[in-house]
């Protein structure tokens, strides 16, 4: 996985390489990782950015690397960087409770600032493989619930909600309060939502 990075590090002068070629090499580095989580992908981008200022500026200036913002990133400053670097592009929000309540709340605190750019929203509440019944009964996502109610989402097209163990104090059908007139696809698991006002749906699964 690090081989392309090592090749880049041996280039005598990256200043002589055109931007398109640098981006192709970055894409190759990311593709060589296969299917990995966003946290691993971010670590690889960080390694590449550390090689030289030109490569760093090239990567940071390419919005496509920053359009998926996930709780897997863990830290609010990193999430904020993704939001800023994605500029005005559509963004994709991925919220996973297995990343921890702090990460989930940090994510929502950041991405709510760019809600007019949400293109897809994915929420998976699993409860976690090692979380006992006491934890599941007492955990709460009230701060997230606060962020998720009554949103105007003009670009949202894809919505995915999967519940294994919804937490206490959480409005499970929060998305029925949204105004998302361009919503195209909904995928639900373990939830039967109230009727939504979206009339543009072309795909729905439960």
PDB file of N, CA, C and O in Angstrom, residues 137-183:
ATOM      1  N   UNK A 137     -29.313   0.555  26.772  1.00  0.00           N
ATOM      2  CA  UNK A 137     -30.512   1.161  27.349  1.00  0.00           C
ATOM      3  C   UNK A 137     -30.271   2.589  27.807  1.00  0.00           C
ATOM      4  O   UNK A 137     -31.203   3.385  27.897  1.00  0.00           O
ATOM      5  N   UNK A 138     -29.011   2.942  28.101  1.00  0.00           N
ATOM      6  CA  UNK A 138     -28.739   4.257  28.681  1.00  0.00           C
ATOM      7  C   UNK A 138     -28.033   5.233  27.749  1.00  0.00           C
ATOM      8  O   UNK A 138     -27.910   6.405  28.076  1.00  0.00           O
ATOM      9  N   UNK A 139     -27.564   4.768  26.615  1.00  0.00           N
ATOM     10  CA  UNK A 139     -26.906   5.703  25.699  1.00  0.00           C
ATOM     11  C   UNK A 139     -27.935   6.661  25.105  1.00  0.00           C
ATOM     12  O   UNK A 139     -29.121   6.350  25.019  1.00  0.00           O
ATOM     13  N   UNK A 140     -27.500   7.804  24.698  1.00  0.00           N
ATOM     14  CA  UNK A 140     -28.409   8.800  24.145  1.00  0.00           C
ATOM     15  C   UNK A 140     -27.689   9.597  23.074  1.00  0.00           C
ATOM     16  O   UNK A 140     -26.480   9.810  23.143  1.00  0.00           O
ATOM     17  N   UNK A 141     -28.426  10.017  22.076  1.00  0.00           N
ATOM     18  CA  UNK A 141     -27.869  10.853  21.020  1.00  0.00           C
ATOM     19  C   UNK A 141     -28.691  12.136  20.920  1.00  0.00           C
ATOM     20  O   UNK A 141     -29.017  12.599  19.837  1.00  0.00           O
ATOM     21  N   UNK A 142     -29.020  12.703  22.086  1.00  0.00           N
ATOM     22  CA  UNK A 142     -29.898  13.878  22.083  1.00  0.00           C
ATOM     23  C   UNK A 142     -29.286  15.046  21.328  1.00  0.00           C
ATOM     24  O   UNK A 142     -29.987  15.810  20.679  1.00  0.00           O
ATOM     25  N   UNK A 143     -27.968  15.232  21.435  1.00  0.00           N
ATOM     26  CA  UNK A 143     -27.334  16.336  20.729  1.00  0.00           C
ATOM     27  C   UNK A 143     -27.456  16.156  19.220  1.00  0.00           C
ATOM     28  O   UNK A 143     -27.660  17.118  18.479  1.00  0.00           O
ATOM     29  N   UNK A 144     -27.332  14.918  18.767  1.00  0.00           N
ATOM     30  CA  UNK A 144     -27.488  14.644  17.343  1.00  0.00           C
ATOM     31  C   UNK A 144     -28.935  14.856  16.934  1.00  0.00           C
ATOM     32  O   UNK A 144     -29.229  15.429  15.884  1.00  0.00           O
ATOM     33  N   UNK A 145     -29.844  14.384  17.765  1.00  0.00           N
ATOM     34  CA  UNK A 145     -31.268  14.554  17.512  1.00  0.00           C
ATOM     35  C   UNK A 145     -31.597  16.032  17.303  1.00  0.00           C
ATOM     36  O   UNK A 145     -32.345  16.399  16.393  1.00  0.00           O
ATOM     37  N   UNK A 146     -31.016  16.875  18.115  1.00  0.00           N
ATOM     38  CA  UNK A 146     -31.245  18.316  18.019  1.00  0.00           C
ATOM     39  C   UNK A 146     -30.816  18.843  16.651  1.00  0.00           C
ATOM     40  O   UNK A 146     -31.496  19.641  16.026  1.00  0.00           O
ATOM     41  N   UNK A 147     -29.668  18.366  16.172  1.00  0.00           N
ATOM     42  CA  UNK A 147     -29.149  18.823  14.885  1.00  0.00           C
ATOM     43  C   UNK A 147     -29.970  18.306  13.706  1.00  0.00           C
ATOM     44  O   UNK A 147     -29.958  18.914  12.636  1.00  0.00           O
ATOM     45  N   UNK A 148     -30.648  17.175  13.877  1.00  0.00           N
ATOM     46  CA  UNK A 148     -31.253  16.497  12.739  1.00  0.00           C
ATOM     47  C   UNK A 148     -32.709  16.853  12.466  1.00  0.00           C
ATOM     48  O   UNK A 148     -33.269  16.405  11.463  1.00  0.00           O
ATOM     49  N   UNK A 149     -33.327  17.631  13.306  1.00  0.00           N
ATOM     50  CA  UNK A 149     -34.751  17.918  13.130  1.00  0.00           C
ATOM     51  C   UNK A 149     -34.979  19.175  12.294  1.00  0.00           C
ATOM     52  O   UNK A 149     -34.242  20.149  12.405  1.00  0.00           O
ATOM     53  N   UNK A 150     -36.002  19.106  11.431  1.00  0.00           N
ATOM     54  CA  UNK A 150     -36.500  20.249  10.659  1.00  0.00           C
ATOM     55  C   UNK A 150     -35.399  20.933   9.830  1.00  0.00           C
ATOM     56  O   UNK A 150     -35.109  22.105  10.002  1.00  0.00           O
ATOM     57  N   UNK A 151     -34.816  20.152   8.924  1.00  0.00           N
ATOM     58  CA  UNK A 151     -33.750  20.668   8.077  1.00  0.00           C
ATOM     59  C   UNK A 151     -34.239  20.958   6.665  1.00  0.00           C
ATOM     60  O   UNK A 151     -35.077  20.238   6.122  1.00  0.00           O
ATOM     61  N   UNK A 152     -33.686  22.011   6.082  1.00  0.00           N
ATOM     62  CA  UNK A 152     -33.869  22.306   4.665  1.00  0.00           C
ATOM     63  C   UNK A 152     -32.673  21.731   3.925  1.00  0.00           C
ATOM     64  O   UNK A 152     -31.544  22.173   4.125  1.00  0.00           O
ATOM     65  N   UNK A 153     -32.918  20.742   3.067  1.00  0.00           N
ATOM     66  CA  UNK A 153     -31.832  20.037   2.395  1.00  0.00           C
ATOM     67  C   UNK A 153     -32.083  20.041   0.882  1.00  0.00           C
ATOM     68  O   UNK A 153     -32.540  19.048   0.309  1.00  0.00           O
ATOM     69  N   UNK A 154     -31.768  21.145   0.234  1.00  0.00           N
ATOM     70  CA  UNK A 154     -32.126  21.307  -1.170  1.00  0.00           C
ATOM     71  C   UNK A 154     -31.403  20.370  -2.131  1.00  0.00           C
ATOM     72  O   UNK A 154     -31.887  20.134  -3.241  1.00  0.00           O
ATOM     73  N   UNK A 155     -30.240  19.812  -1.738  1.00  0.00           N
ATOM     74  CA  UNK A 155     -29.489  18.946  -2.651  1.00  0.00           C
ATOM     75  C   UNK A 155     -29.585  17.459  -2.314  1.00  0.00           C
ATOM     76  O   UNK A 155     -29.031  16.623  -3.034  1.00  0.00           O
ATOM     77  N   UNK A 156     -30.253  17.111  -1.220  1.00  0.00           N
ATOM     78  CA  UNK A 156     -30.263  15.714  -0.785  1.00  0.00           C
ATOM     79  C   UNK A 156     -30.977  14.824  -1.802  1.00  0.00           C
ATOM     80  O   UNK A 156     -32.120  15.088  -2.170  1.00  0.00           O
ATOM     81  N   UNK A 157     -30.272  13.759  -2.224  1.00  0.00           N
ATOM     82  CA  UNK A 157     -30.851  12.827  -3.184  1.00  0.00           C
ATOM     83  C   UNK A 157     -30.922  11.398  -2.659  1.00  0.00           C
ATOM     84  O   UNK A 157     -31.790  10.638  -3.077  1.00  0.00           O
ATOM     85  N   UNK A 158     -30.004  11.039  -1.759  1.00  0.00           N
ATOM     86  CA  UNK A 158     -29.959   9.658  -1.267  1.00  0.00           C
ATOM     87  C   UNK A 158     -29.978   9.632   0.258  1.00  0.00           C
ATOM     88  O   UNK A 158     -29.207  10.348   0.903  1.00  0.00           O
ATOM     89  N   UNK A 159     -30.851   8.794   0.810  1.00  0.00           N
ATOM     90  CA  UNK A 159     -31.009   8.677   2.257  1.00  0.00           C
ATOM     91  C   UNK A 159     -30.976   7.204   2.640  1.00  0.00           C
ATOM     92  O   UNK A 159     -31.707   6.379   2.075  1.00  0.00           O
ATOM     93  N   UNK A 160     -30.114   6.876   3.599  1.00  0.00           N
ATOM     94  CA  UNK A 160     -29.981   5.483   4.051  1.00  0.00           C
ATOM     95  C   UNK A 160     -30.011   5.472   5.574  1.00  0.00           C
ATOM     96  O   UNK A 160     -29.153   6.071   6.226  1.00  0.00           O
ATOM     97  N   UNK A 161     -30.992   4.784   6.148  1.00  0.00           N
ATOM     98  CA  UNK A 161     -31.146   4.694   7.599  1.00  0.00           C
ATOM     99  C   UNK A 161     -31.232   3.229   7.999  1.00  0.00           C
ATOM    100  O   UNK A 161     -32.162   2.520   7.588  1.00  0.00           O
ATOM    101  N   UNK A 162     -30.274   2.756   8.800  1.00  0.00           N
ATOM    102  CA  UNK A 162     -30.276   1.385   9.285  1.00  0.00           C
ATOM    103  C   UNK A 162     -30.220   1.401  10.813  1.00  0.00           C
ATOM    104  O   UNK A 162     -29.298   1.954  11.400  1.00  0.00           O
ATOM    105  N   UNK A 163     -31.214   0.786  11.434  1.00  0.00           N
ATOM    106  CA  UNK A 163     -31.258   0.690  12.890  1.00  0.00           C
ATOM    107  C   UNK A 163     -31.142  -0.771  13.309  1.00  0.00           C
ATOM    108  O   UNK A 163     -31.924  -1.613  12.875  1.00  0.00           O
ATOM    109  N   UNK A 164     -30.161  -1.063  14.146  1.00  0.00           N
ATOM    110  CA  UNK A 164     -30.116  -2.345  14.831  1.00  0.00           C
ATOM    111  C   UNK A 164     -30.621  -2.156  16.262  1.00  0.00           C
ATOM    112  O   UNK A 164     -31.479  -2.885  16.723  1.00  0.00           O
ATOM    113  N   UNK A 165     -30.049  -1.140  16.930  1.00  0.00           N
ATOM    114  CA  UNK A 165     -30.442  -0.808  18.298  1.00  0.00           C
ATOM    115  C   UNK A 165     -30.539   0.706  18.455  1.00  0.00           C
ATOM    116  O   UNK A 165     -29.568   1.344  18.871  1.00  0.00           O
ATOM    117  N   UNK A 166     -31.664   1.314  18.096  1.00  0.00           N
ATOM    118  CA  UNK A 166     -31.787   2.765  18.250  1.00  0.00           C
ATOM    119  C   UNK A 166     -31.608   3.178  19.709  1.00  0.00           C
ATOM    120  O   UNK A 166     -32.086   2.491  20.609  1.00  0.00           O
ATOM    121  N   UNK A 167     -30.913   4.279  19.970  1.00  0.00           N
ATOM    122  CA  UNK A 167     -30.673   4.709  21.351  1.00  0.00           C
ATOM    123  C   UNK A 167     -31.906   5.338  21.976  1.00  0.00           C
ATOM    124  O   UNK A 167     -32.846   5.739  21.284  1.00  0.00           O
ATOM    125  N   UNK A 168     -31.886   5.448  23.309  1.00  0.00           N
ATOM    126  CA  UNK A 168     -32.962   6.120  24.021  1.00  0.00           C
ATOM    127  C   UNK A 168     -32.886   7.623  23.749  1.00  0.00           C
ATOM    128  O   UNK A 168     -31.835   8.158  23.436  1.00  0.00           O
ATOM    129  N   UNK A 169     -34.016   8.293  23.865  1.00  0.00           N
ATOM    130  CA  UNK A 169     -34.048   9.745  23.730  1.00  0.00           C
ATOM    131  C   UNK A 169     -33.717  10.221  22.343  1.00  0.00           C
ATOM    132  O   UNK A 169     -33.140  11.289  22.162  1.00  0.00           O
ATOM    133  N   UNK A 170     -34.060   9.426  21.319  1.00  0.00           N
ATOM    134  CA  UNK A 170     -33.684   9.742  19.949  1.00  0.00           C
ATOM    135  C   UNK A 170     -34.907   9.611  19.052  1.00  0.00           C
ATOM    136  O   UNK A 170     -35.630   8.614  19.111  1.00  0.00           O
ATOM    137  N   UNK A 171     -35.159  10.616  18.219  1.00  0.00           N
ATOM    138  CA  UNK A 171     -36.305  10.589  17.312  1.00  0.00           C
ATOM    139  C   UNK A 171     -35.944   9.763  16.091  1.00  0.00           C
ATOM    140  O   UNK A 171     -35.254  10.237  15.174  1.00  0.00           O
ATOM    141  N   UNK A 172     -36.369   8.517  16.070  1.00  0.00           N
ATOM    142  CA  UNK A 172     -35.916   7.585  15.041  1.00  0.00           C
ATOM    143  C   UNK A 172     -36.374   7.975  13.633  1.00  0.00           C
ATOM    144  O   UNK A 172     -35.704   7.646  12.660  1.00  0.00           O
ATOM    145  N   UNK A 173     -37.502   8.666  13.528  1.00  0.00           N
ATOM    146  CA  UNK A 173     -37.962   9.083  12.194  1.00  0.00           C
ATOM    147  C   UNK A 173     -37.739  10.586  11.988  1.00  0.00           C
ATOM    148  O   UNK A 173     -38.552  11.278  11.385  1.00  0.00           O
ATOM    149  N   UNK A 174     -36.615  11.084  12.500  1.00  0.00           N
ATOM    150  CA  UNK A 174     -36.255  12.500  12.388  1.00  0.00           C
ATOM    151  C   UNK A 174     -36.332  13.010  10.959  1.00  0.00           C
ATOM    152  O   UNK A 174     -36.686  14.166  10.705  1.00  0.00           O
ATOM    153  N   UNK A 175     -35.994  12.147  10.002  1.00  0.00           N
ATOM    154  CA  UNK A 175     -35.912  12.563   8.601  1.00  0.00           C
ATOM    155  C   UNK A 175     -37.271  12.912   8.003  1.00  0.00           C
ATOM    156  O   UNK A 175     -37.342  13.550   6.946  1.00  0.00           O
ATOM    157  N   UNK A 176     -38.366  12.511   8.674  1.00  0.00           N
ATOM    158  CA  UNK A 176     -39.687  12.879   8.166  1.00  0.00           C
ATOM    159  C   UNK A 176     -39.985  14.358   8.415  1.00  0.00           C
ATOM    160  O   UNK A 176     -40.979  14.883   7.906  1.00  0.00           O
ATOM    161  N   UNK A 177     -39.129  15.030   9.189  1.00  0.00           N
ATOM    162  CA  UNK A 177     -39.291  16.473   9.417  1.00  0.00           C
ATOM    163  C   UNK A 177     -38.521  17.290   8.384  1.00  0.00           C
ATOM    164  O   UNK A 177     -38.586  18.515   8.395  1.00  0.00           O
ATOM    165  N   UNK A 178     -37.772  16.622   7.500  1.00  0.00           N
ATOM    166  CA  UNK A 178     -36.922  17.310   6.547  1.00  0.00           C
ATOM    167  C   UNK A 178     -37.700  17.822   5.335  1.00  0.00           C
ATOM    168  O   UNK A 178     -38.690  17.205   4.912  1.00  0.00           O
ATOM    169  N   UNK A 179     -37.210  18.902   4.782  1.00  0.00           N
ATOM    170  CA  UNK A 179     -37.689  19.374   3.484  1.00  0.00           C
ATOM    171  C   UNK A 179     -36.593  19.040   2.467  1.00  0.00           C
ATOM    172  O   UNK A 179     -35.579  19.724   2.401  1.00  0.00           O
ATOM    173  N   UNK A 180     -36.805  17.966   1.719  1.00  0.00           N
ATOM    174  CA  UNK A 180     -35.796  17.505   0.743  1.00  0.00           C
ATOM    175  C   UNK A 180     -36.523  17.153  -0.556  1.00  0.00           C
ATOM    176  O   UNK A 180     -36.732  15.981  -0.860  1.00  0.00           O
ATOM    177  N   UNK A 181     -36.893  18.142  -1.263  1.00  0.00           N
ATOM    178  CA  UNK A 181     -37.768  17.998  -2.434  1.00  0.00           C
ATOM    179  C   UNK A 181     -37.135  17.211  -3.577  1.00  0.00           C
ATOM    180  O   UNK A 181     -37.841  16.713  -4.452  1.00  0.00           O
ATOM    181  N   UNK A 182     -35.790  17.089  -3.589  1.00  0.00           N
ATOM    182  CA  UNK A 182     -35.130  16.370  -4.678  1.00  0.00           C
ATOM    183  C   UNK A 182     -34.689  14.963  -4.278  1.00  0.00           C
ATOM    184  O   UNK A 182     -33.905  14.332  -4.992  1.00  0.00           O
ATOM    185  N   UNK A 183     -35.198  14.468  -3.150  1.00  0.00           N
ATOM    186  CA  UNK A 183     -34.826  13.130  -2.692  1.00  0.00           C
ATOM    187  C   UNK A 183     -35.215  12.083  -3.731  1.00  0.00           C
ATOM    188  O   UNK A 183     -36.355  12.054  -4.190  1.00  0.00           O
TER     189      UNK A 183
END
